[in-house]
Amino acid sequence: MNDEITTTVGREFYSFDGRILEIFGGYPLRFHIRHLHLRVTEPDRKGKRTVEITHGRPEAPGARHTWNYTAAEWEQAHGLAALLEAVQAAIDSTSGHRPV
């Protein structure tokens, strides 16, 4: 992937260039896909979704960041789902090359 994907969700700006996910807001965050674990839940009965990013390895996770989106917020977050899908695809493509 050579193109940067960006989206704005509320007061946060998300940017992904194929290797680095950056989230700018009150506290800027930066993650490299080789040390990133992403989990996006399916909508619950009210449409709420949770996005969880953990930095580190599965056996030794580091910092965990969690965002909860209502159905309306998720719907208004144009491009967020596509950005997160691109991040997950990049993670999956490097899964065989992750550090031990």
Coordinates of N, CA, C and O in Angstrom, one line a residue:
M1 N 0.8 -1.2 0.0 CA 0.0 0.0 0.0 C 0.9 1.2 0.0 O 1.8 1.4 0.8
N2 N 0.7 2.1 -0.9 CA 1.5 3.3 -1.0 C 0.7 4.6 -0.7 O 1.3 5.6 -0.5
D3 N -0.6 4.5 -0.7 CA -1.4 5.7 -0.4 C -1.8 5.8 1.1 O -2.1 4.8 1.7
E4 N -1.8 7.0 1.5 CA -2.2 7.3 2.9 C -3.7 7.3 2.9 O -4.4 7.9 2.1
I5 N -4.3 6.7 4.0 CA -5.7 6.7 4.2 C -5.9 7.6 5.4 O -5.3 7.4 6.4
T6 N -6.9 8.5 5.3 CA -7.2 9.4 6.5 C -8.7 9.5 6.7 O -9.4 9.3 5.8
T7 N -9.0 9.7 7.9 CA -10.4 10.0 8.2 C -10.5 10.8 9.5 O -9.5 10.7 10.3
T8 N -11.5 11.5 9.7 CA -11.7 12.3 11.0 C -13.0 11.7 11.7 O -14.0 11.5 11.0
V9 N -12.8 11.4 12.9 CA -13.9 10.8 13.7 C -14.0 11.7 15.0 O -13.1 11.7 15.8
G10 N -15.1 12.5 15.0 CA -15.2 13.4 16.1 C -14.1 14.4 16.2 O -13.8 15.1 15.2
R11 N -13.3 14.4 17.3 CA -12.2 15.3 17.4 C -10.8 14.6 17.1 O -9.8 15.2 17.3
E12 N -10.9 13.4 16.6 CA -9.7 12.7 16.3 C -9.5 12.5 14.8 O -10.4 12.3 14.0
F13 N -8.2 12.6 14.4 CA -7.8 12.4 13.0 C -7.0 11.2 12.9 O -6.0 11.0 13.6
Y14 N -7.4 10.2 12.0 CA -6.7 9.0 11.8 C -6.0 9.0 10.5 O -6.5 9.5 9.5
S15 N -4.7 8.5 10.5 CA -3.9 8.4 9.3 C -3.2 7.1 9.3 O -2.6 6.6 10.3
F16 N -3.2 6.4 8.1 CA -2.6 5.1 8.0 C -1.9 5.1 6.6 O -2.5 5.3 5.6
D17 N -0.5 4.9 6.6 CA 0.3 4.9 5.4 C 0.7 3.5 4.9 O 1.5 3.4 4.0
G18 N 0.1 2.5 5.5 CA 0.5 1.1 5.2 C 1.4 0.4 6.2 O 1.5 -0.8 6.2
R19 N 2.0 1.2 7.0 CA 2.9 0.7 8.1 C 2.6 1.3 9.4 O 2.7 0.6 10.5
I20 N 2.3 2.6 9.5 CA 2.1 3.3 10.7 C 0.7 3.8 10.8 O 0.2 4.5 9.9
L21 N 0.0 3.5 11.9 CA -1.3 4.1 12.2 C -1.1 5.2 13.2 O -0.5 5.0 14.3
E22 N -1.6 6.4 12.9 CA -1.5 7.5 13.8 C -2.9 8.0 14.1 O -3.7 8.1 13.2
I23 N -3.1 8.4 15.3 CA -4.3 8.9 15.8 C -4.0 10.2 16.5 O -3.4 10.2 17.5
F24 N -4.5 11.3 15.9 CA -4.2 12.6 16.5 C -5.5 13.1 17.2 O -6.5 13.1 16.6
G25 N -5.3 13.6 18.4 CA -6.5 14.1 19.1 C -5.9 14.7 20.4 O -4.8 15.4 20.4
G26 N -6.6 14.5 21.5 CA -6.1 15.0 22.8 C -4.7 14.5 23.2 O -3.9 15.2 23.7
Y27 N -4.5 13.2 22.9 CA -3.2 12.6 23.1 C -2.8 11.8 21.9 O -3.4 10.7 21.6
P28 N -1.9 12.2 21.1 CA -1.5 11.6 19.8 C -1.0 10.2 20.1 O -0.2 10.0 21.0
L29 N -1.3 9.2 19.2 CA -0.9 7.9 19.3 C -0.3 7.4 18.0 O -0.7 7.8 16.9
R30 N 0.7 6.6 18.1 CA 1.4 6.1 16.9 C 1.7 4.6 17.1 O 2.3 4.2 18.1
F31 N 1.3 3.8 16.1 CA 1.5 2.3 16.2 C 2.1 1.8 14.9 O 1.7 2.2 13.8
H32 N 3.1 0.9 15.0 CA 3.6 0.2 13.8 C 2.9 -1.1 13.7 O 2.6 -1.8 14.7
I33 N 2.5 -1.5 12.5 CA 1.7 -2.7 12.3 C 2.3 -4.0 12.9 O 1.6 -4.9 13.2
R34 N 3.6 -4.0 13.0 CA 4.3 -5.2 13.5 C 4.2 -5.4 15.0 O 4.5 -6.4 15.5
H35 N 3.7 -4.3 15.6 CA 3.5 -4.4 17.1 C 2.1 -3.9 17.5 O 1.9 -3.2 18.5
L36 N 1.2 -4.2 16.6 CA -0.2 -3.7 16.8 C -1.2 -4.9 16.6 O -1.1 -5.7 15.8
H37 N -2.1 -4.9 17.6 CA -3.2 -5.9 17.5 C -4.5 -5.1 17.5 O -4.7 -4.2 18.4
L38 N -5.3 -5.4 16.6 CA -6.6 -4.6 16.4 C -7.8 -5.5 16.6 O -7.8 -6.7 16.1
R39 N -8.8 -5.0 17.3 CA -10.0 -5.8 17.4 C -11.2 -4.8 17.3 O -11.2 -3.8 17.9
V40 N -12.1 -5.1 16.4 CA -13.3 -4.3 16.1 C -14.4 -5.3 16.3 O -14.6 -6.3 15.7
T41 N -15.3 -4.9 17.3 CA -16.4 -5.8 17.6 C -17.6 -5.6 16.5 O -17.6 -4.5 15.9
E42 N -18.4 -6.6 16.4 CA -19.6 -6.4 15.6 C -20.5 -5.5 16.4 O -20.4 -5.4 17.7
P43 N -21.5 -4.9 15.8 CA -22.4 -4.0 16.6 C -23.2 -4.9 17.6 O -23.6 -6.0 17.3
D44 N -23.4 -4.3 18.7 CA -24.3 -5.0 19.7 C -25.8 -4.7 19.3 O -26.0 -4.1 18.3
R45 N -26.7 -5.0 20.2 CA -28.1 -4.9 19.8 C -28.5 -3.4 19.7 O -29.5 -3.1 19.0
K46 N -27.7 -2.5 20.2 CA -28.0 -1.1 20.0 C -27.2 -0.5 18.9 O -27.2 0.7 18.7
G47 N -26.3 -1.3 18.3 CA -25.5 -0.8 17.2 C -24.1 -0.3 17.7 O -23.3 0.2 16.9
K48 N -23.8 -0.3 19.0 CA -22.5 0.1 19.5 C -21.4 -0.8 19.1 O -21.6 -2.0 19.1
R49 N -20.3 -0.2 18.7 CA -19.1 -1.0 18.3 C -17.9 -0.5 19.2 O -17.9 0.6 19.6
T50 N -17.0 -1.4 19.4 CA -15.8 -1.1 20.2 C -14.6 -1.4 19.3 O -14.5 -2.4 18.6
V51 N -13.7 -0.5 19.3 CA -12.4 -0.6 18.6 C -11.3 -0.6 19.7 O -11.2 0.3 20.5
E52 N -10.5 -1.7 19.6 CA -9.5 -1.9 20.6 C -8.1 -2.1 19.9 O -8.0 -2.9 19.1
I53 N -7.2 -1.3 20.3 CA -5.8 -1.4 19.8 C -4.9 -1.7 20.9 O -4.9 -1.0 21.9
T54 N -4.1 -2.7 20.8 CA -3.1 -3.1 21.8 C -1.8 -3.1 21.1 O -1.6 -3.6 20.1
H55 N -0.8 -2.4 21.8 CA 0.5 -2.3 21.3 C 1.3 -3.4 22.0 O 1.3 -3.5 23.2
G56 N 2.1 -4.2 21.3 CA 2.9 -5.2 21.9 C 2.6 -6.5 21.2 O 2.0 -6.6 20.2
R57 N 3.1 -7.6 21.9 CA 2.9 -9.0 21.4 C 1.7 -9.6 22.1 O 1.4 -9.2 23.2
P58 N 1.0 -10.6 21.5 CA -0.1 -11.2 22.2 C 0.3 -11.8 23.5 O -0.5 -11.7 24.5
E59 N 1.4 -12.4 23.7 CA 1.8 -13.0 24.9 C 2.3 -12.0 25.9 O 2.5 -12.2 27.1
A60 N 2.6 -10.8 25.5 CA 3.1 -9.7 26.4 C 2.5 -8.4 25.9 O 3.3 -7.5 25.4
P61 N 1.2 -8.2 26.0 CA 0.6 -7.0 25.5 C 1.1 -5.7 26.3 O 1.3 -5.8 27.4
G62 N 1.1 -4.6 25.6 CA 1.5 -3.4 26.2 C 0.3 -2.5 26.4 O -0.8 -3.0 26.8
A63 N 0.4 -1.3 26.1 CA -0.7 -0.3 26.3 C -1.9 -0.7 25.4 O -1.8 -1.2 24.3
R64 N -3.1 -0.6 26.0 CA -4.4 -0.9 25.3 C -5.2 0.4 25.3 O -5.3 1.1 26.2
H65 N -5.7 0.7 24.1 CA -6.5 1.8 23.8 C -7.9 1.4 23.3 O -7.9 0.6 22.4
T66 N -8.9 1.9 23.9 CA -10.3 1.4 23.5 C -11.2 2.6 23.2 O -11.2 3.6 23.9
W67 N -11.9 2.5 22.1 CA -12.9 3.5 21.7 C -14.2 2.8 21.5 O -14.3 1.8 20.9
N68 N -15.3 3.5 22.1 CA -16.6 2.9 21.9 C -17.4 3.9 21.1 O -17.4 5.1 21.3
Y69 N -18.0 3.4 20.0 CA -18.8 4.2 19.1 C -20.2 3.8 19.1 O -20.5 2.6 18.9
T70 N -21.1 4.8 19.2 CA -22.6 4.5 19.1 C -22.8 4.2 17.6 O -22.0 4.4 16.8
A71 N -24.0 3.7 17.3 CA -24.4 3.4 16.0 C -24.3 4.6 15.1 O -23.8 4.6 14.0
A72 N -24.8 5.8 15.7 CA -24.8 7.0 14.9 C -23.3 7.5 14.7 O -23.0 8.0 13.6
E73 N -22.5 7.4 15.7 CA -21.1 7.8 15.5 C -20.4 7.0 14.5 O -19.6 7.5 13.7
W74 N -20.6 5.7 14.5 CA -20.0 4.8 13.5 C -20.5 5.1 12.1 O -19.7 5.2 11.2
E75 N -21.7 5.4 12.0 CA -22.3 5.8 10.7 C -21.7 7.1 10.2 O -21.5 7.3 9.0
Q76 N -21.5 8.0 11.1 CA -21.0 9.3 10.7 C -19.5 9.3 10.5 O -18.9 10.3 10.0
A77 N -18.8 8.3 10.9 CA -17.3 8.2 10.8 C -17.0 7.7 9.4 O -16.5 6.6 9.3
H78 N -17.2 8.5 8.4 CA -17.0 8.1 7.1 C -15.5 7.7 6.9 O -14.6 8.5 7.2
G79 N -15.3 6.5 6.4 CA -13.9 6.1 6.1 C -13.3 5.3 7.2 O -12.2 4.7 7.0
L80 N -13.8 5.3 8.4 CA -13.2 4.7 9.5 C -13.1 3.1 9.3 O -12.1 2.5 9.5
A81 N -14.3 2.6 8.9 CA -14.3 1.1 8.7 C -13.3 0.7 7.6 O -12.5 -0.3 7.8
A82 N -13.2 1.5 6.5 CA -12.2 1.1 5.5 C -10.8 1.3 6.0 O -9.9 0.4 5.7
L83 N -10.5 2.3 6.8 CA -9.2 2.5 7.3 C -8.8 1.3 8.2 O -7.7 0.7 8.1
L84 N -9.7 0.9 9.1 CA -9.5 -0.2 10.0 C -9.3 -1.5 9.3 O -8.5 -2.4 9.6
E85 N -10.1 -1.7 8.2 CA -9.9 -2.9 7.4 C -8.5 -2.9 6.7 O -7.9 -4.0 6.6
A86 N -8.0 -1.8 6.3 CA -6.7 -1.7 5.7 C -5.6 -1.9 6.7 O -4.6 -2.6 6.4
V87 N -5.8 -1.5 7.9 CA -4.9 -1.7 9.0 C -4.8 -3.2 9.3 O -3.8 -3.8 9.4
Q88 N -6.0 -3.9 9.4 CA -6.0 -5.3 9.7 C -5.4 -6.1 8.5 O -4.7 -7.1 8.8
A89 N -5.6 -5.7 7.3 CA -5.0 -6.4 6.2 C -3.5 -6.3 6.2 O -2.8 -7.3 5.9
A90 N -3.0 -5.1 6.6 CA -1.6 -4.9 6.7 C -1.0 -5.8 7.9 O 0.1 -6.4 7.7
I91 N -1.7 -5.8 9.0 CA -1.3 -6.7 10.1 C -1.2 -8.1 9.7 O -0.2 -8.8 9.9
D92 N -2.3 -8.6 9.0 CA -2.3 -10.0 8.5 C -1.2 -10.3 7.5 O -0.7 -11.4 7.6
S93 N -0.9 -9.3 6.7 CA 0.2 -9.6 5.7 C 1.6 -9.7 6.3 O 2.5 -10.3 5.7
T94 N 1.7 -9.2 7.5 CA 3.0 -9.3 8.2 C 3.0 -10.3 9.3 O 4.0 -10.4 10.0
S95 N 1.9 -11.0 9.5 CA 1.8 -11.9 10.7 C 2.9 -12.9 10.7 O 3.4 -13.4 11.8
G96 N 3.4 -13.4 9.5 CA 4.5 -14.3 9.5 C 5.9 -13.7 9.8 O 6.9 -14.4 10.0
H97 N 5.9 -12.4 9.8 CA 7.2 -11.7 10.0 C 7.2 -10.9 11.3 O 8.0 -10.0 11.4
R98 N 6.4 -11.2 12.2 CA 6.4 -10.5 13.5 C 7.5 -10.9 14.4 O 7.9 -12.1 14.4
P99 N 8.1 -10.0 15.1 CA 9.2 -10.3 16.0 C 8.7 -11.3 17.1 O 7.6 -11.3 17.5
V100 N 9.7 -12.0 17.6 CA 9.4 -13.0 18.7 C 9.8 -12.5 20.1 O 10.5 -11.6 20.2

